[in-house]
DNA sequence: AATCTTTCCTGCCGGC
DNA sequence: TGCCGGCAGGAAAGAT
């Protein structure tokens, strides 16, 4: 399940295979992702040099000589780096062939991912222009989060999962960060004070950094671009630990629904 | 049949 | 009345 740590690691893994190399062909097998892959993408990308591989939230940005390829892994996507000649599997929808040698291959069973192209400044693309701050950047701090939540009656958990407030925090790390901060996921965001927001921001950063260090988390279907699996899934503090003892106080972890998503928390440690 | 992953979009609400 | 921000729910495909 690609959350920000997985996307970050994917970027790090694919970058050396792409930068300063050339796109020598493109194969589209299934254009119907979240939005259609641009119909003429093969012609657009042919012969372009790749200059950069960066990330904005969970969007992967492949900067080329004439524009930017915007990728999103959705709920089940992964990017594989394979040698040319390896046969595609059932859900391998898109190949970028690099220097006639290496394939960057999008595998996405549930097809909630996206492949888009923009010739303008990528940051002014409609999907990117309204995104909140990067959670690991210095501008994301307790004061910013406090100010941006004054009119928010939604729960704190749903609020930190809102991309306009802060990008990149999905269901797993929202649960984990709130536990680390000792904040109950049901509290309305506007009711939380500046002091607790400072603690929460530190907890978010720590949670994401630990996950990136561990190589990204995995439940079922996240595969690293070198085809190895992530190995962080054993270390969750609350996620999917319903009924198990809290790792701080031994109380039983509770599971509830918030906005159609499962939340996990310790009723004793999170007030 | 329900669940799980992301997040955009639609429709609705209340405030000014 | 219209505009706006905010919010709840729905939608997409597939594995289990």
Short mmCIF file of C-alpha atoms (C1' of nucleotides) in Angstrom, two decimals:
data_model
loop_
_atom_site.label_atom_id
_atom_site.label_comp_id
_atom_site.label_asym_id
_atom_site.label_seq_id
_atom_site.Cartn_x
_atom_site.Cartn_y
_atom_site.Cartn_z
CA UNK A 1 0.00 0.00 0.00
CA UNK A 2 1.91 3.00 -1.15
CA UNK A 3 1.96 5.68 1.49
CA UNK A 4 4.50 8.49 1.47
CA UNK A 5 7.42 6.36 2.75
CA UNK A 6 6.88 3.82 -0.02
CA UNK A 7 6.66 6.54 -2.64
CA UNK A 8 9.83 8.16 -1.30
CA UNK A 9 11.67 4.84 -1.42
CA UNK A 10 10.37 4.14 -4.90
CA UNK A 11 11.77 7.48 -6.05
CA UNK A 12 15.14 6.74 -4.47
CA UNK A 13 15.23 3.28 -6.04
CA UNK A 14 14.31 4.25 -9.59
CA UNK A 15 16.28 7.49 -9.78
CA UNK A 16 19.68 6.03 -10.75
CA UNK A 17 18.13 4.08 -13.61
CA UNK A 18 16.48 7.15 -15.11
CA UNK A 19 18.40 10.38 -14.65
CA UNK A 20 20.49 11.50 -17.62
CA UNK A 21 19.07 8.61 -19.66
CA UNK A 22 16.76 8.64 -22.66
CA UNK A 23 13.27 7.27 -23.25
CA UNK A 24 13.66 5.03 -26.29
CA UNK A 25 10.14 3.62 -26.38
CA UNK A 26 6.85 3.51 -24.51
CA UNK A 27 4.27 0.72 -24.25
CA UNK A 28 0.70 1.28 -23.08
CA UNK A 29 -1.24 -1.96 -22.52
CA UNK A 30 -4.11 -0.58 -20.45
CA UNK A 31 -4.76 3.16 -20.72
CA UNK A 32 -7.73 3.14 -18.34
CA UNK A 33 -6.22 4.07 -15.00
CA UNK A 34 -7.82 6.62 -12.69
CA UNK A 35 -7.73 8.90 -15.70
CA UNK A 36 -6.85 7.77 -19.21
CA UNK A 37 -3.16 7.79 -20.04
CA UNK A 38 -2.78 10.53 -22.71
CA UNK A 39 -3.52 8.80 -26.02
CA UNK A 40 -0.37 10.03 -27.73
CA UNK A 41 1.99 9.48 -24.81
CA UNK A 42 4.28 7.27 -26.91
CA UNK A 43 4.96 10.09 -29.34
CA UNK A 44 5.24 12.70 -26.61
CA UNK A 45 7.88 10.81 -24.64
CA UNK A 46 9.88 9.30 -27.48
CA UNK A 47 13.50 10.42 -27.41
CA UNK A 48 13.20 12.66 -24.35
CA UNK A 49 16.01 12.92 -21.83
CA UNK A 50 15.12 12.41 -18.15
CA UNK A 51 16.62 15.08 -15.91
CA UNK A 52 15.06 14.59 -12.47
CA UNK A 53 13.05 12.20 -10.32
CA UNK A 54 11.25 13.99 -7.49
CA UNK A 55 8.16 13.67 -5.34
CA UNK A 56 5.30 15.96 -4.27
CA UNK A 57 3.09 14.27 -1.72
CA UNK A 58 2.51 10.84 -3.20
CA UNK A 59 2.93 12.06 -6.77
CA UNK A 60 6.14 10.94 -8.50
CA UNK A 61 7.49 13.53 -10.91
CA UNK A 62 9.79 12.46 -13.73
CA UNK A 63 11.22 15.65 -15.12
CA UNK A 64 12.08 15.40 -18.82
CA UNK A 65 13.60 17.78 -21.30
CA UNK A 66 10.20 18.94 -22.59
CA UNK A 67 7.85 18.45 -19.64
CA UNK A 68 7.06 16.32 -16.61
CA UNK A 69 5.56 12.86 -16.35
CA UNK A 70 3.31 12.72 -13.29
CA UNK A 71 2.80 9.28 -11.76
CA UNK A 72 0.60 8.18 -8.89
CA UNK A 73 0.55 4.64 -7.50
CA UNK A 74 -3.01 4.83 -6.19
CA UNK A 75 -3.87 2.05 -3.78
CA UNK A 76 -2.09 -0.88 -5.34
CA UNK A 77 0.50 0.45 -7.75
CA UNK A 78 4.22 -0.26 -7.85
CA UNK A 79 7.06 0.67 -10.14
CA UNK A 80 9.41 -2.09 -11.17
CA UNK A 81 12.81 -1.75 -12.77
CA UNK A 82 13.34 -4.75 -15.04
CA UNK A 83 15.65 -5.79 -17.82
CA UNK A 84 14.25 -5.54 -21.32
CA UNK A 85 12.73 -8.82 -22.42
CA UNK A 86 11.00 -9.72 -19.16
CA UNK A 87 7.41 -10.54 -20.05
CA UNK A 88 4.69 -8.33 -18.59
CA UNK A 89 2.29 -9.79 -16.06
CA UNK A 90 -1.45 -9.38 -15.93
CA UNK A 91 -1.54 -5.91 -14.35
CA UNK A 92 1.53 -4.39 -15.99
CA UNK A 93 -0.15 -1.49 -17.74
CA UNK A 94 2.67 0.80 -18.80
CA UNK A 95 6.36 0.49 -19.71
CA UNK A 96 8.98 3.17 -20.18
CA UNK A 97 11.97 1.71 -21.97
CA UNK A 98 15.17 3.48 -21.01
CA UNK A 99 18.24 3.47 -23.26
CA UNK A 100 16.90 0.36 -25.04
CA UNK A 101 17.99 -1.53 -21.95
CA UNK A 102 15.84 -1.13 -18.85
CA UNK A 103 12.08 -1.07 -18.35
CA UNK A 104 10.37 1.15 -15.80
CA UNK A 105 7.13 -0.79 -15.44
CA UNK A 106 3.90 0.29 -13.74
CA UNK A 107 2.06 -2.62 -12.13
CA UNK A 108 -1.31 -1.63 -10.69
CA UNK A 109 -3.98 -4.31 -10.19
CA UNK A 110 -6.70 -1.94 -8.99
CA UNK A 111 -5.89 0.81 -11.47
CA UNK A 112 -6.39 3.74 -9.09
CA UNK A 113 -3.01 5.03 -10.14
CA UNK A 114 -2.36 7.67 -12.77
CA UNK A 115 0.06 8.62 -15.52
CA UNK A 116 -0.23 12.18 -16.76
CA UNK A 117 1.91 14.59 -18.75
CA UNK A 118 2.37 18.32 -18.35
CA UNK A 119 4.50 20.75 -20.31
CA UNK A 120 3.99 23.61 -17.89
CA UNK A 121 5.53 23.96 -14.45
CA UNK A 122 4.43 20.69 -12.85
CA UNK A 123 3.60 22.44 -9.58
CA UNK A 124 0.88 24.45 -11.32
CA UNK A 125 -0.83 21.30 -12.53
CA UNK A 126 -4.41 21.13 -11.16
CA UNK A 127 -3.59 18.01 -9.12
CA UNK A 128 -0.59 19.60 -7.43
CA UNK A 129 -1.39 23.27 -7.10
CA UNK A 130 -3.65 23.03 -4.04
CA UNK A 131 -1.56 20.60 -2.03
CA UNK A 132 -0.55 21.44 1.52
CA UNK A 133 3.01 21.45 2.86
CA UNK A 134 5.35 18.47 2.77
CA UNK A 135 5.25 16.80 6.19
CA UNK A 136 9.03 16.41 6.37
CA UNK A 137 9.79 20.01 5.39
CA UNK A 138 10.65 22.78 7.84
CA UNK A 139 7.61 24.84 6.86
CA UNK A 140 5.39 22.12 8.28
CA UNK A 141 5.41 22.89 11.98
CA UNK A 142 3.00 23.10 14.90
CA UNK A 143 2.08 26.74 14.29
CA UNK A 144 1.19 26.15 10.63
CA UNK A 145 -0.94 23.14 11.47
CA UNK A 146 -2.63 25.00 14.31
CA UNK A 147 -3.49 27.96 12.07
CA UNK A 148 -4.78 25.82 9.21
CA UNK A 149 -7.18 23.89 11.47
CA UNK A 150 -9.04 26.74 13.20
CA UNK A 151 -12.19 26.27 11.11
CA UNK A 152 -12.05 22.49 10.98
CA UNK A 153 -14.81 20.65 12.79
CA UNK A 154 -13.75 17.32 11.26
CA UNK A 155 -11.80 14.92 13.43
CA UNK A 156 -8.06 15.36 13.81
CA UNK A 157 -7.46 12.05 12.08
CA UNK A 158 -9.47 12.98 8.99
CA UNK A 159 -7.88 16.43 9.04
CA UNK A 160 -4.27 15.23 8.88
CA UNK A 161 -5.29 12.92 6.04
CA UNK A 162 -6.56 15.95 4.09
CA UNK A 163 -4.04 16.78 1.34
CA UNK A 164 -4.83 20.49 1.56
CA UNK A 165 -3.74 20.53 5.21
CA UNK A 166 -0.63 18.38 4.79
CA UNK A 167 0.26 15.90 2.06
CA UNK A 168 1.27 12.29 2.24
CA UNK A 169 -0.38 11.06 5.44
CA UNK A 170 -2.54 8.03 4.66
CA UNK A 171 -4.56 5.82 6.93
CA UNK A 172 -1.69 3.77 8.37
CA UNK A 173 0.55 6.67 9.38
CA UNK A 174 -2.34 8.85 10.57
CA UNK A 175 -3.14 6.15 13.12
CA UNK A 176 0.49 5.63 14.06
CA UNK A 177 1.30 9.33 14.43
CA UNK A 178 -1.76 10.05 16.60
CA UNK A 179 -0.81 7.22 18.93
CA UNK A 180 2.72 8.56 19.20
CA UNK A 181 1.32 12.00 20.00
CA UNK A 182 -1.18 10.67 22.55
CA UNK A 183 -4.11 12.27 20.72
CA UNK A 184 -7.49 10.60 20.36
CA UNK A 185 -8.37 10.37 16.65
CA UNK A 186 -11.98 11.51 17.25
CA UNK A 187 -11.18 14.98 18.62
CA UNK A 188 -12.30 17.85 16.40
CA UNK A 189 -9.25 19.54 14.87
CA UNK A 190 -10.22 23.07 15.99
CA UNK A 191 -10.35 21.97 19.63
CA UNK A 192 -6.68 21.03 19.75
CA UNK A 193 -4.29 23.66 21.06
CA UNK A 194 -0.94 24.83 19.78
CA UNK A 195 1.05 22.80 22.29
CA UNK A 196 -0.49 19.53 21.22
CA UNK A 197 -0.03 20.44 17.54
CA UNK A 198 3.68 20.90 18.16
CA UNK A 199 3.76 17.41 19.65
CA UNK A 200 1.67 16.00 16.79
CA UNK A 201 3.91 17.43 14.09
CA UNK A 202 6.96 15.91 15.76
CA UNK A 203 5.14 12.57 15.95
CA UNK A 204 4.21 12.73 12.25
CA UNK A 205 7.78 13.47 11.22
CA UNK A 206 9.19 10.73 13.43
CA UNK A 207 6.66 8.16 12.18
CA UNK A 208 7.40 8.91 8.54
CA UNK A 209 11.17 8.99 9.02
CA UNK A 210 11.17 5.65 10.82
CA UNK A 211 9.12 4.10 8.03
CA UNK A 212 11.44 5.47 5.35
CA UNK A 213 14.44 4.17 7.28
CA UNK A 214 12.83 0.75 7.55
CA UNK A 215 12.41 0.62 3.79
CA UNK A 216 8.73 1.30 3.57
CA UNK A 217 5.85 -0.66 4.96
CA UNK A 218 3.94 -3.41 3.29
CA UNK A 219 0.72 -5.25 3.96
CA UNK A 220 -0.06 -7.11 0.80
CA UNK A 221 1.00 -5.80 -2.50
CA UNK A 222 3.65 -3.11 -2.27
CA UNK A 223 6.74 -4.25 -4.11
CA UNK A 224 9.95 -2.29 -4.22
CA UNK A 225 11.22 -1.32 -7.63
CA UNK A 226 13.91 -4.00 -7.29
CA UNK A 227 11.10 -6.52 -6.67
CA UNK A 228 11.88 -7.10 -2.99
CA UNK A 229 9.17 -6.61 -0.39
CA UNK A 230 9.10 -3.97 2.32
CA UNK A 231 9.66 -5.12 5.87
CA UNK A 232 8.18 -2.52 8.19
CA UNK A 233 4.82 -4.21 8.64
CA UNK A 234 5.74 -5.89 11.92
CA UNK A 235 6.36 -2.63 13.71
CA UNK A 236 2.95 -0.97 13.84
CA UNK A 237 2.05 0.47 17.23
CA UNK A 238 -1.74 0.45 16.71
CA UNK A 239 -2.58 -0.16 13.04
CA UNK A 240 -4.43 -3.47 12.64
CA UNK A 241 -3.79 -4.33 16.30
CA UNK A 242 -7.47 -4.40 17.34
CA UNK A 243 -7.91 -6.06 20.74
CA UNK A 244 -4.19 -6.49 21.25
CA UNK A 245 -2.41 -4.88 24.23
CA UNK A 246 -1.19 -1.30 23.85
CA UNK A 247 2.59 -1.29 23.62
CA UNK A 248 2.75 1.49 26.23
CA UNK A 249 0.06 0.60 28.79
CA UNK A 250 -1.27 -2.88 27.89
CA UNK A 251 -4.84 -1.61 27.51
CA UNK A 252 -6.77 -3.12 24.60
CA UNK A 253 -6.45 -1.33 21.22
CA UNK A 254 -9.83 -0.15 19.92
CA UNK A 255 -11.02 -0.06 16.29
CA UNK A 256 -13.62 2.42 15.02
CA UNK A 257 -14.74 3.82 11.65
CA UNK A 258 -14.07 7.42 10.67
CA UNK A 259 -15.12 8.58 7.23
CA UNK A 260 -15.37 4.99 5.99
CA UNK A 261 -11.81 4.27 7.13
CA UNK A 262 -10.70 2.11 10.04
CA UNK A 263 -9.05 3.88 12.95
CA UNK A 264 -7.05 2.18 15.67
CA UNK A 265 -6.16 3.77 18.99
CA UNK A 266 -5.47 3.18 22.66
CA UNK A 267 -8.33 4.61 24.78
CA UNK A 268 -5.98 5.07 27.74
CA UNK A 269 -2.98 6.67 26.03
CA UNK A 270 -4.90 8.82 23.54
CA UNK A 271 -7.15 11.48 25.06
"C1'" DA B 1 -20.70 -9.73 1.01
"C1'" DA B 2 -17.48 -6.97 3.18
"C1'" DT B 3 -13.02 -5.14 3.44
"C1'" DC B 4 -8.74 -2.72 2.19
"C1'" DT B 5 -5.63 0.61 -0.12
"C1'" DT B 6 -6.12 6.76 -2.48
"C1'" DT B 7 -8.26 10.87 -3.42
"C1'" DC B 8 -11.05 13.37 -6.68
"C1'" DC B 9 -15.62 14.79 -7.50
"C1'" DT B 10 -20.53 15.85 -6.53
"C1'" DG B 11 -23.92 17.59 -3.83
"C1'" DC B 12 -25.23 19.70 0.26
"C1'" DC B 13 -24.97 22.78 4.26
"C1'" DG B 14 -24.38 27.06 6.97
"C1'" DG B 15 -22.53 31.71 7.21
"C1'" DC B 16 -22.16 36.24 5.45
"C1'" DT C 1 -29.58 35.38 -3.80
"C1'" DG C 2 -25.04 34.10 -4.58
"C1'" DC C 3 -20.68 32.90 -3.22
"C1'" DC C 4 -17.63 30.44 -0.35
"C1'" DG C 5 -15.43 26.98 2.75
"C1'" DG C 6 -16.10 22.88 4.67
"C1'" DC C 7 -17.78 18.22 4.87
"C1'" DA C 8 -20.03 13.51 3.93
"C1'" DG C 9 -20.53 10.09 0.70
"C1'" DG C 10 -19.65 7.88 -3.71
"C1'" DA C 11 -16.78 6.22 -7.20
"C1'" DA C 12 -13.01 3.70 -9.60
"C1'" DA C 13 -10.79 -2.48 -9.93
"C1'" DG C 14 -9.28 -6.41 -7.94
"C1'" DA C 15 -7.75 -9.75 -4.35
"C1'" DT C 16 -9.07 -12.00 -0.43
#
